Structures are given as C-alpha cells and as structure tokens.
Amino acid sequence: MTQKNKKLIAGNWKMNGLQGALNEIEAIAKKLTDYADKGTFLICPPATLIAGAKALAGDALHIGAQDCHSEKNGAFTGDISAEMVADLGGRFVIVGHSERREGHHESNAMVKAKAETALEQGIKPIVCCGETLQQREAGEAIGFVTQQIAESTPDSLSKDGEIALAYEPIWAIGTGKTASVDDVAEMHVALRKTLVDKFGARGHTVEILYGGSVKPENANALLHTQDVDGALVGGASLKAESFLGIVAAL
Ligand code: PGA
C-alpha cells in the first residue's frame, strides 16, 4: 500500500465564482497555514479569477487552472494556454475532466497532449478519468478507466510526482453519490498498477486523487482508503467552510 506523507486536496470551482468569491480564497488561505505539514492544497477557480486568487493565496494555497490548450499559443479563440497559467503563477492544471471529455469531445490523445504541454511549462497536470454508470454496471469500469489513463498520460515522466491523477466516477460527480470505499480502493490499486507498468518505480510517486461528491462528512473514510492520495472536490470547494472541513479530515 502506497502512503504519501502529504495528501493533495484540490478544489475545482468549475464555471462558478465572481470576484466576490475571492473572499473564500482568502478565508481558505488563512486557515491552511495550520495544515501545512499534512497536505498540499489547491484551488482551480475559473480562469477569470486566477490572478485575483493568486494575489490572496499566500504560500499555503496553490492556484491552478481547470483546463489548458494542447498548443503553446496561437489562433484558438476562447482557450487559455499552459504558459498563460504559468505566467499568472499557476502551478497546476486539471486536464481531461469528464465535463470536458463529454462537452468538448476531448479524446485521450488530446488530454495527453494537454498534459505534455503543461509539463513543458513547468505546470503539474491532474489527469482525470472515470466511468459512466452504464460501464460500471456492465463490469467494464476497471478496464475502461485504466485504458483512459494509459492513453491520457505523457509517454514518460522526468521526475517524481510530476503528474497527478484524479479518479472521478462520472455518476458520482455533483450527484451526492460516492463510490464505496471498496470500489475506490479496487480502482486506485488498478490505476497504481497501470502507472507502474507505464512509468516503472516512478509510477508510485504519482498522486491518485478521488473525486465525486467528496464532502466533510465522507472525506475521512475516502482519504484513508488504500492508494487514495487526496481528493478533487467540486461543489464542496466553493465555500471555505466546507473545503476546510475536508482538509480537517487529514
Ligand atoms: P463534485 O465534483 O465534488 O461536485 O461531485 C467533483 C469534480 O467534478 O471535480
């Protein structure tokens, strides 16, 4: 069983938050200094708030982006590049979230290209994966998700912990349902094997986060499950109180 000394607790604000929401960033950052030895903390607000969030985040809280383009720059209206995220002080980017895979038709190859571009800019990609309810009920979850990760991650890693993964069963996102601790453990162990098969010993250094309706009430059990190295939190990351409630489970 892999146990990282520090867990990664990441918040994904999705398309939520106006400038007033920066108060939440400030409140989170203030409290996190108490937990610095226990974890690495990250909020990925909408791109419009990255600069403002960064100005308030201090040293205890990292700020990242929810997506980046696979190209360095160019004629891609409406997109943001990894270099732009880095320019604002962002050090993480979520790639391949199921909402982008579905809504923007992102393939494994596209997600891999985004992750590689992020690495070139010194940004750590959090590569997302997850099955539909139909796939889970058909017994296809492990095969589908491990293939997603084999195909969506860079060909090689040049240092330890250079990428992270997030396993987010699609049916658990924003629904209040979470996978059982046994199902999470089974998937995370399978993902660890996929990483070690692909990257050798370095595969052990990749954090595997769980995501999908993580809340203060269920965080303790999920965060102490085999091969769970942290959480990717959607709805419960929007308010300082609930995000900090999850952090307190560490
Ligand atoms: P949720 O979202 O915590 O609101 O279920 C998780 C995610 O999509 O990252």
PDB file of C-alpha atoms and ligand atoms in Angstrom:
ATOM      1  CA  MET A   1       0.000   0.000   0.000  1.00  0.00           C
ATOM      2  CA  THR A   2       1.383   3.345  -1.027  1.00  0.00           C
ATOM      3  CA  GLN A   3       1.038   6.060   1.601  1.00  0.00           C
ATOM      4  CA  LYS A   4       2.193   9.543   0.698  1.00  0.00           C
ATOM      5  CA  ASN A   5       3.352  11.742   3.566  1.00  0.00           C
ATOM      6  CA  LYS A   6       1.216  14.568   2.265  1.00  0.00           C
ATOM      7  CA  LYS A   7      -2.154  14.359   0.551  1.00  0.00           C
ATOM      8  CA  LEU A   8      -3.194  16.696  -2.261  1.00  0.00           C
ATOM      9  CA  ILE A   9      -6.561  18.350  -1.658  1.00  0.00           C
ATOM     10  CA  ALA A  10      -7.700  20.174  -4.782  1.00  0.00           C
ATOM     11  CA  GLY A  11     -10.823  22.238  -5.408  1.00  0.00           C
ATOM     12  CA  ASN A  12     -12.424  22.627  -8.820  1.00  0.00           C
ATOM     13  CA  TRP A  13     -14.750  25.615  -8.911  1.00  0.00           C
ATOM     14  CA  LYS A  14     -15.919  24.817 -12.470  1.00  0.00           C
ATOM     15  CA  MET A  15     -17.886  27.735 -14.021  1.00  0.00           C
ATOM     16  CA  ASN A  16     -18.733  29.258 -10.648  1.00  0.00           C
ATOM     17  CA  GLY A  17     -17.490  32.364  -8.869  1.00  0.00           C
ATOM     18  CA  LEU A  18     -17.485  36.108  -9.450  1.00  0.00           C
ATOM     19  CA  GLN A  19     -14.953  38.486  -7.924  1.00  0.00           C
ATOM     20  CA  GLY A  20     -16.795  38.454  -4.584  1.00  0.00           C
ATOM     21  CA  ALA A  21     -15.935  34.761  -4.281  1.00  0.00           C
ATOM     22  CA  LEU A  22     -12.295  35.698  -3.762  1.00  0.00           C
ATOM     23  CA  ASN A  23     -13.286  36.175  -0.099  1.00  0.00           C
ATOM     24  CA  GLU A  24     -13.483  32.388   0.095  1.00  0.00           C
ATOM     25  CA  ILE A  25      -9.911  32.064  -1.221  1.00  0.00           C
ATOM     26  CA  GLU A  26      -8.732  34.486   1.424  1.00  0.00           C
ATOM     27  CA  ALA A  27     -10.565  32.589   4.179  1.00  0.00           C
ATOM     28  CA  ILE A  28      -9.192  29.232   2.994  1.00  0.00           C
ATOM     29  CA  ALA A  29      -5.617  30.512   2.712  1.00  0.00           C
ATOM     30  CA  LYS A  30      -5.682  31.994   6.210  1.00  0.00           C
ATOM     31  CA  LYS A  31      -6.642  28.685   7.830  1.00  0.00           C
ATOM     32  CA  LEU A  32      -4.399  26.415   5.763  1.00  0.00           C
ATOM     33  CA  THR A  33      -1.230  27.517   7.494  1.00  0.00           C
ATOM     34  CA  ASP A  34      -2.359  25.190  10.346  1.00  0.00           C
ATOM     35  CA  TYR A  35      -2.208  22.174   7.988  1.00  0.00           C
ATOM     36  CA  ALA A  36       0.977  22.888   6.012  1.00  0.00           C
ATOM     37  CA  ASP A  37       2.730  19.695   7.172  1.00  0.00           C
ATOM     38  CA  LYS A  38      -0.260  17.478   6.332  1.00  0.00           C
ATOM     39  CA  GLY A  39      -1.046  18.327   2.752  1.00  0.00           C
ATOM     40  CA  THR A  40      -0.711  20.309  -0.442  1.00  0.00           C
ATOM     41  CA  PHE A  41      -3.722  22.486  -1.147  1.00  0.00           C
ATOM     42  CA  LEU A  42      -5.001  23.800  -4.437  1.00  0.00           C
ATOM     43  CA  ILE A  43      -7.984  25.717  -5.766  1.00  0.00           C
ATOM     44  CA  CYS A  44      -8.685  25.882  -9.500  1.00  0.00           C
ATOM     45  CA  PRO A  45     -11.068  28.817  -9.932  1.00  0.00           C
ATOM     46  CA  PRO A  46     -12.376  29.939 -13.326  1.00  0.00           C
ATOM     47  CA  ALA A  47      -9.616  31.490 -15.466  1.00  0.00           C
ATOM     48  CA  THR A  48     -11.059  34.964 -14.799  1.00  0.00           C
ATOM     49  CA  LEU A  49     -10.196  34.642 -11.091  1.00  0.00           C
ATOM     50  CA  ILE A  50      -6.737  33.052 -11.274  1.00  0.00           C
ATOM     51  CA  ALA A  51      -4.820  36.329 -10.925  1.00  0.00           C
ATOM     52  CA  GLY A  52      -7.031  37.638  -8.122  1.00  0.00           C
ATOM     53  CA  ALA A  53      -6.898  34.321  -6.305  1.00  0.00           C
ATOM     54  CA  LYS A  54      -3.137  34.120  -6.637  1.00  0.00           C
ATOM     55  CA  ALA A  55      -2.794  37.581  -5.069  1.00  0.00           C
ATOM     56  CA  LEU A  56      -4.648  36.362  -1.961  1.00  0.00           C
ATOM     57  CA  ALA A  57      -3.457  32.768  -1.725  1.00  0.00           C
ATOM     58  CA  GLY A  58      -0.127  33.219   0.050  1.00  0.00           C
ATOM     59  CA  ASP A  59       2.240  30.275   0.418  1.00  0.00           C
ATOM     60  CA  ALA A  60      -0.175  27.734   1.895  1.00  0.00           C
ATOM     61  CA  LEU A  61      -2.568  27.561  -1.055  1.00  0.00           C
ATOM     62  CA  HIS A  62      -1.724  26.858  -4.690  1.00  0.00           C
ATOM     63  CA  ILE A  63      -3.852  28.218  -7.509  1.00  0.00           C
ATOM     64  CA  GLY A  64      -4.364  26.366 -10.770  1.00  0.00           C
ATOM     65  CA  ALA A  65      -6.496  26.191 -13.890  1.00  0.00           C
ATOM     66  CA  GLN A  66      -9.315  23.867 -14.949  1.00  0.00           C
ATOM     67  CA  ASP A  67      -8.017  23.261 -18.461  1.00  0.00           C
ATOM     68  CA  CYS A  68      -5.358  24.408 -20.928  1.00  0.00           C
ATOM     69  CA  HIS A  69      -4.900  24.076 -24.665  1.00  0.00           C
ATOM     70  CA  SER A  70      -2.582  21.451 -26.123  1.00  0.00           C
ATOM     71  CA  GLU A  71      -0.749  24.041 -28.225  1.00  0.00           C
ATOM     72  CA  LYS A  72       1.633  26.582 -26.743  1.00  0.00           C
ATOM     73  CA  ASN A  73      -0.194  29.563 -28.299  1.00  0.00           C
ATOM     74  CA  GLY A  74      -1.956  30.588 -31.498  1.00  0.00           C
ATOM     75  CA  ALA A  75      -5.332  31.103 -33.149  1.00  0.00           C
ATOM     76  CA  PHE A  76      -7.555  29.264 -30.650  1.00  0.00           C
ATOM     77  CA  THR A  77     -10.326  31.695 -29.748  1.00  0.00           C
ATOM     78  CA  GLY A  78     -11.504  31.439 -26.164  1.00  0.00           C
ATOM     79  CA  ASP A  79      -8.848  28.993 -24.983  1.00  0.00           C
ATOM     80  CA  ILE A  80      -6.087  29.561 -22.463  1.00  0.00           C
ATOM     81  CA  SER A  81      -2.586  28.146 -22.696  1.00  0.00           C
ATOM     82  CA  ALA A  82      -0.460  26.465 -20.064  1.00  0.00           C
ATOM     83  CA  GLU A  83       2.037  29.290 -20.488  1.00  0.00           C
ATOM     84  CA  MET A  84      -0.663  31.836 -19.553  1.00  0.00           C
ATOM     85  CA  VAL A  85      -1.481  29.833 -16.436  1.00  0.00           C
ATOM     86  CA  ALA A  86       2.208  29.734 -15.503  1.00  0.00           C
ATOM     87  CA  ASP A  87       2.505  33.467 -16.195  1.00  0.00           C
ATOM     88  CA  LEU A  88      -0.153  34.101 -13.500  1.00  0.00           C
ATOM     89  CA  GLY A  89       1.696  31.924 -11.004  1.00  0.00           C
ATOM     90  CA  GLY A  90      -0.465  28.822 -11.522  1.00  0.00           C
ATOM     91  CA  ARG A  91       1.399  25.581 -10.849  1.00  0.00           C
ATOM     92  CA  PHE A  92      -1.339  23.012 -11.567  1.00  0.00           C
ATOM     93  CA  VAL A  93      -3.887  22.369 -14.294  1.00  0.00           C
ATOM     94  CA  ILE A  94      -6.765  19.890 -14.409  1.00  0.00           C
ATOM     95  CA  VAL A  95      -6.880  18.101 -17.777  1.00  0.00           C
ATOM     96  CA  GLY A  96      -9.415  15.646 -19.161  1.00  0.00           C
ATOM     97  CA  HIS A  97     -12.209  16.318 -16.673  1.00  0.00           C
ATOM     98  CA  SER A  98     -15.263  14.301 -17.728  1.00  0.00           C
ATOM     99  CA  GLU A  99     -17.205  17.525 -18.297  1.00  0.00           C
ATOM    100  CA  ARG A 100     -14.627  18.476 -20.932  1.00  0.00           C
ATOM    101  CA  ARG A 101     -14.331  14.979 -22.365  1.00  0.00           C
ATOM    102  CA  GLU A 102     -18.128  14.972 -22.817  1.00  0.00           C
ATOM    103  CA  GLY A 103     -18.933  18.611 -23.540  1.00  0.00           C
ATOM    104  CA  HIS A 104     -15.873  19.401 -25.649  1.00  0.00           C
ATOM    105  CA  HIS A 105     -15.265  15.973 -27.187  1.00  0.00           C
ATOM    106  CA  GLU A 106     -11.787  15.620 -25.738  1.00  0.00           C
ATOM    107  CA  SER A 107     -10.125  12.311 -26.597  1.00  0.00           C
ATOM    108  CA  ASN A 108      -7.426  10.521 -24.606  1.00  0.00           C
ATOM    109  CA  ALA A 109      -4.880  11.696 -27.204  1.00  0.00           C
ATOM    110  CA  MET A 110      -5.961  15.309 -26.741  1.00  0.00           C
ATOM    111  CA  VAL A 111      -5.785  15.044 -22.952  1.00  0.00           C
ATOM    112  CA  LYS A 112      -2.292  13.525 -23.219  1.00  0.00           C
ATOM    113  CA  ALA A 113      -1.171  16.418 -25.466  1.00  0.00           C
ATOM    114  CA  LYS A 114      -2.505  18.929 -22.927  1.00  0.00           C
ATOM    115  CA  ALA A 115      -0.674  17.172 -20.092  1.00  0.00           C
ATOM    116  CA  GLU A 116       2.568  17.209 -22.082  1.00  0.00           C
ATOM    117  CA  THR A 117       2.217  20.915 -22.900  1.00  0.00           C
ATOM    118  CA  ALA A 118       1.563  21.675 -19.233  1.00  0.00           C
ATOM    119  CA  LEU A 119       4.737  19.810 -18.227  1.00  0.00           C
ATOM    120  CA  GLU A 120       6.741  21.814 -20.758  1.00  0.00           C
ATOM    121  CA  GLN A 121       5.589  24.948 -18.918  1.00  0.00           C
ATOM    122  CA  GLY A 122       6.513  23.562 -15.509  1.00  0.00           C
ATOM    123  CA  ILE A 123       2.860  23.003 -14.571  1.00  0.00           C
ATOM    124  CA  LYS A 124       1.672  19.802 -12.928  1.00  0.00           C
ATOM    125  CA  PRO A 125      -1.272  18.264 -14.770  1.00  0.00           C
ATOM    126  CA  ILE A 126      -4.009  16.470 -12.827  1.00  0.00           C
ATOM    127  CA  VAL A 127      -5.200  13.930 -15.396  1.00  0.00           C
ATOM    128  CA  CYS A 128      -8.844  12.912 -14.838  1.00  0.00           C
ATOM    129  CA  CYS A 129     -10.545   9.637 -15.612  1.00  0.00           C
ATOM    130  CA  GLY A 130     -13.792   7.902 -14.727  1.00  0.00           C
ATOM    131  CA  GLU A 131     -16.513   5.601 -15.971  1.00  0.00           C
ATOM    132  CA  THR A 132     -20.239   6.076 -16.597  1.00  0.00           C
ATOM    133  CA  LEU A 133     -22.836   4.246 -14.513  1.00  0.00           C
ATOM    134  CA  GLN A 134     -23.600   2.060 -17.504  1.00  0.00           C
ATOM    135  CA  GLN A 135     -19.952   0.997 -17.764  1.00  0.00           C
ATOM    136  CA  ARG A 136     -19.798   0.257 -14.035  1.00  0.00           C
ATOM    137  CA  GLU A 137     -22.968  -1.825 -14.132  1.00  0.00           C
ATOM    138  CA  ALA A 138     -21.628  -3.739 -17.136  1.00  0.00           C
ATOM    139  CA  GLY A 139     -18.445  -4.594 -15.197  1.00  0.00           C
ATOM    140  CA  GLU A 140     -16.304  -2.501 -17.567  1.00  0.00           C
ATOM    141  CA  ALA A 141     -15.152   0.210 -15.143  1.00  0.00           C
ATOM    142  CA  ILE A 142     -11.629  -1.023 -14.382  1.00  0.00           C
ATOM    143  CA  GLY A 143     -10.786  -1.849 -17.998  1.00  0.00           C
ATOM    144  CA  PHE A 144     -12.148   1.437 -19.317  1.00  0.00           C
ATOM    145  CA  VAL A 145     -10.550   3.696 -16.712  1.00  0.00           C
ATOM    146  CA  THR A 146      -7.118   2.063 -16.754  1.00  0.00           C
ATOM    147  CA  GLN A 147      -7.057   2.341 -20.548  1.00  0.00           C
ATOM    148  CA  GLN A 148      -8.061   6.009 -20.285  1.00  0.00           C
ATOM    149  CA  ILE A 149      -5.073   6.620 -18.032  1.00  0.00           C
ATOM    150  CA  ALA A 150      -2.631   4.540 -20.083  1.00  0.00           C
ATOM    151  CA  GLU A 151      -3.585   6.671 -23.111  1.00  0.00           C
ATOM    152  CA  SER A 152      -4.090  10.093 -21.464  1.00  0.00           C
ATOM    153  CA  THR A 153      -0.774  10.406 -19.611  1.00  0.00           C
ATOM    154  CA  PRO A 154       2.578  11.526 -21.103  1.00  0.00           C
ATOM    155  CA  ASP A 155       4.894   8.831 -22.520  1.00  0.00           C
ATOM    156  CA  SER A 156       7.423   9.321 -19.741  1.00  0.00           C
ATOM    157  CA  LEU A 157       7.983  11.241 -16.530  1.00  0.00           C
ATOM    158  CA  SER A 158      11.252  13.039 -15.953  1.00  0.00           C
ATOM    159  CA  LYS A 159      10.852  13.417 -12.195  1.00  0.00           C
ATOM    160  CA  ASP A 160       8.938  12.002  -9.228  1.00  0.00           C
ATOM    161  CA  GLY A 161       5.401  13.288  -8.703  1.00  0.00           C
ATOM    162  CA  GLU A 162       5.420  15.183 -11.978  1.00  0.00           C
ATOM    163  CA  ILE A 163       1.743  14.432 -12.666  1.00  0.00           C
ATOM    164  CA  ALA A 164      -1.277  13.511 -10.554  1.00  0.00           C
ATOM    165  CA  LEU A 165      -4.405  11.536 -11.469  1.00  0.00           C
ATOM    166  CA  ALA A 166      -7.985  12.034 -10.386  1.00  0.00           C
ATOM    167  CA  TYR A 167     -10.391   9.097 -10.473  1.00  0.00           C
ATOM    168  CA  GLU A 168     -13.882  10.554 -10.720  1.00  0.00           C
ATOM    169  CA  PRO A 169     -16.709   8.137 -11.470  1.00  0.00           C
ATOM    170  CA  ILE A 170     -18.995  10.240 -13.666  1.00  0.00           C
ATOM    171  CA  TRP A 171     -22.114   9.064 -11.838  1.00  0.00           C
ATOM    172  CA  ALA A 172     -20.684  10.376  -8.549  1.00  0.00           C
ATOM    173  CA  ILE A 173     -19.945  13.908  -9.789  1.00  0.00           C
ATOM    174  CA  GLY A 174     -22.345  16.513  -8.411  1.00  0.00           C
ATOM    175  CA  THR A 175     -24.891  13.821  -7.533  1.00  0.00           C
ATOM    176  CA  GLY A 176     -24.251  13.358  -3.826  1.00  0.00           C
ATOM    177  CA  LYS A 177     -23.406   9.695  -4.550  1.00  0.00           C
ATOM    178  CA  THR A 178     -19.925   8.423  -3.831  1.00  0.00           C
ATOM    179  CA  ALA A 179     -18.319   5.165  -4.833  1.00  0.00           C
ATOM    180  CA  SER A 180     -17.978   2.678  -1.973  1.00  0.00           C
ATOM    181  CA  VAL A 181     -14.646   2.612  -0.211  1.00  0.00           C
ATOM    182  CA  ASP A 182     -14.075  -0.911  -1.602  1.00  0.00           C
ATOM    183  CA  ASP A 183     -14.749   0.208  -5.179  1.00  0.00           C
ATOM    184  CA  VAL A 184     -12.468   3.211  -4.753  1.00  0.00           C
ATOM    185  CA  ALA A 185      -9.674   1.027  -3.349  1.00  0.00           C
ATOM    186  CA  GLU A 186     -10.064  -1.502  -6.180  1.00  0.00           C
ATOM    187  CA  MET A 187      -9.845   1.236  -8.825  1.00  0.00           C
ATOM    188  CA  HIS A 188      -6.933   3.065  -7.204  1.00  0.00           C
ATOM    189  CA  VAL A 189      -4.929  -0.161  -6.887  1.00  0.00           C
ATOM    190  CA  ALA A 190      -5.620  -0.886 -10.585  1.00  0.00           C
ATOM    191  CA  LEU A 191      -4.556   2.657 -11.510  1.00  0.00           C
ATOM    192  CA  ARG A 192      -1.369   2.311  -9.461  1.00  0.00           C
ATOM    193  CA  LYS A 193      -0.529  -0.852 -11.400  1.00  0.00           C
ATOM    194  CA  THR A 194      -1.200   0.949 -14.694  1.00  0.00           C
ATOM    195  CA  LEU A 195       1.164   3.740 -13.628  1.00  0.00           C
ATOM    196  CA  VAL A 196       3.907   1.349 -12.527  1.00  0.00           C
ATOM    197  CA  ASP A 197       3.553  -0.687 -15.740  1.00  0.00           C
ATOM    198  CA  LYS A 198       3.968   2.516 -17.749  1.00  0.00           C
ATOM    199  CA  PHE A 199       6.468   4.530 -15.695  1.00  0.00           C
ATOM    200  CA  GLY A 200       8.272   1.919 -13.590  1.00  0.00           C
ATOM    201  CA  ALA A 201       9.062   2.823  -9.955  1.00  0.00           C
ATOM    202  CA  ARG A 202       8.213   6.463 -10.677  1.00  0.00           C
ATOM    203  CA  GLY A 203       4.594   5.359 -11.042  1.00  0.00           C
ATOM    204  CA  HIS A 204       4.495   5.006  -7.239  1.00  0.00           C
ATOM    205  CA  THR A 205       5.181   8.744  -6.860  1.00  0.00           C
ATOM    206  CA  VAL A 206       2.095   9.895  -8.789  1.00  0.00           C
ATOM    207  CA  GLU A 207      -0.732  11.031  -6.506  1.00  0.00           C
ATOM    208  CA  ILE A 208      -4.070   9.380  -7.266  1.00  0.00           C
ATOM    209  CA  LEU A 209      -6.946  11.572  -6.073  1.00  0.00           C
ATOM    210  CA  TYR A 210     -10.546  10.520  -5.647  1.00  0.00           C
ATOM    211  CA  GLY A 211     -13.292  12.872  -6.828  1.00  0.00           C
ATOM    212  CA  GLY A 212     -17.071  12.780  -6.906  1.00  0.00           C
ATOM    213  CA  SER A 213     -19.225  14.295  -4.146  1.00  0.00           C
ATOM    214  CA  VAL A 214     -16.390  14.486  -1.607  1.00  0.00           C
ATOM    215  CA  LYS A 215     -17.731  16.359   1.441  1.00  0.00           C
ATOM    216  CA  PRO A 216     -16.627  16.946   5.042  1.00  0.00           C
ATOM    217  CA  GLU A 217     -18.871  14.018   6.103  1.00  0.00           C
ATOM    218  CA  ASN A 218     -17.264  11.392   3.838  1.00  0.00           C
ATOM    219  CA  ALA A 219     -13.730  12.788   3.482  1.00  0.00           C
ATOM    220  CA  ASN A 220     -12.235  10.897   6.389  1.00  0.00           C
ATOM    221  CA  ALA A 221     -13.153   7.451   5.041  1.00  0.00           C
ATOM    222  CA  LEU A 222     -12.206   8.283   1.443  1.00  0.00           C
ATOM    223  CA  LEU A 223      -8.897   9.924   2.318  1.00  0.00           C
ATOM    224  CA  HIS A 224      -7.830   6.923   4.371  1.00  0.00           C
ATOM    225  CA  THR A 225      -8.597   4.367   1.661  1.00  0.00           C
ATOM    226  CA  GLN A 226      -5.816   2.354   0.033  1.00  0.00           C
ATOM    227  CA  ASP A 227      -3.893   4.274  -2.634  1.00  0.00           C
ATOM    228  CA  VAL A 228      -6.016   7.419  -2.207  1.00  0.00           C
ATOM    229  CA  ASP A 229      -3.526  10.272  -2.116  1.00  0.00           C
ATOM    230  CA  GLY A 230      -6.008  13.117  -1.934  1.00  0.00           C
ATOM    231  CA  ALA A 231      -9.262  14.476  -3.276  1.00  0.00           C
ATOM    232  CA  LEU A 232     -10.547  16.539  -6.177  1.00  0.00           C
ATOM    233  CA  VAL A 233     -13.515  18.434  -4.803  1.00  0.00           C
ATOM    234  CA  GLY A 234     -16.159  20.240  -6.842  1.00  0.00           C
ATOM    235  CA  GLY A 235     -19.210  21.696  -5.094  1.00  0.00           C
ATOM    236  CA  ALA A 236     -17.779  21.494  -1.581  1.00  0.00           C
ATOM    237  CA  SER A 237     -14.737  23.569  -2.583  1.00  0.00           C
ATOM    238  CA  LEU A 238     -16.807  26.681  -3.306  1.00  0.00           C
ATOM    239  CA  LYS A 239     -17.160  27.639   0.343  1.00  0.00           C
ATOM    240  CA  ALA A 240     -14.236  27.967   2.734  1.00  0.00           C
ATOM    241  CA  GLU A 241     -16.140  26.208   5.494  1.00  0.00           C
ATOM    242  CA  SER A 242     -16.782  23.005   3.552  1.00  0.00           C
ATOM    243  CA  PHE A 243     -13.353  22.920   1.856  1.00  0.00           C
ATOM    244  CA  LEU A 244     -11.708  23.351   5.255  1.00  0.00           C
ATOM    245  CA  GLY A 245     -13.988  20.655   6.657  1.00  0.00           C
ATOM    246  CA  ILE A 246     -12.464  18.252   4.130  1.00  0.00           C
ATOM    247  CA  VAL A 247      -8.943  19.439   4.955  1.00  0.00           C
ATOM    248  CA  ALA A 248      -9.688  18.810   8.644  1.00  0.00           C
ATOM    249  CA  ALA A 249     -10.239  15.126   7.808  1.00  0.00           C
ATOM    250  CA  LEU A 250      -6.482  14.853   7.247  1.00  0.00           C
TER     251      LEU A 250
HETATM  252  P1  PGA B   1     -18.301  17.267  -7.051  1.00  0.00           P
HETATM  253  O1  PGA B   1     -17.358  17.453  -8.343  1.00  0.00           O
HETATM  254  O2  PGA B   1     -17.400  17.235  -5.854  1.00  0.00           O
HETATM  255  O3  PGA B   1     -19.215  18.466  -7.060  1.00  0.00           O
HETATM  256  O4  PGA B   1     -19.033  15.986  -7.225  1.00  0.00           O
HETATM  257  C1  PGA B   1     -16.137  16.806  -8.454  1.00  0.00           C
HETATM  258  C2  PGA B   1     -15.447  17.187  -9.738  1.00  0.00           C
HETATM  259  O5  PGA B   1     -16.086  17.170 -10.806  1.00  0.00           O
HETATM  260  O6  PGA B   1     -14.234  17.513  -9.735  1.00  0.00           O
END
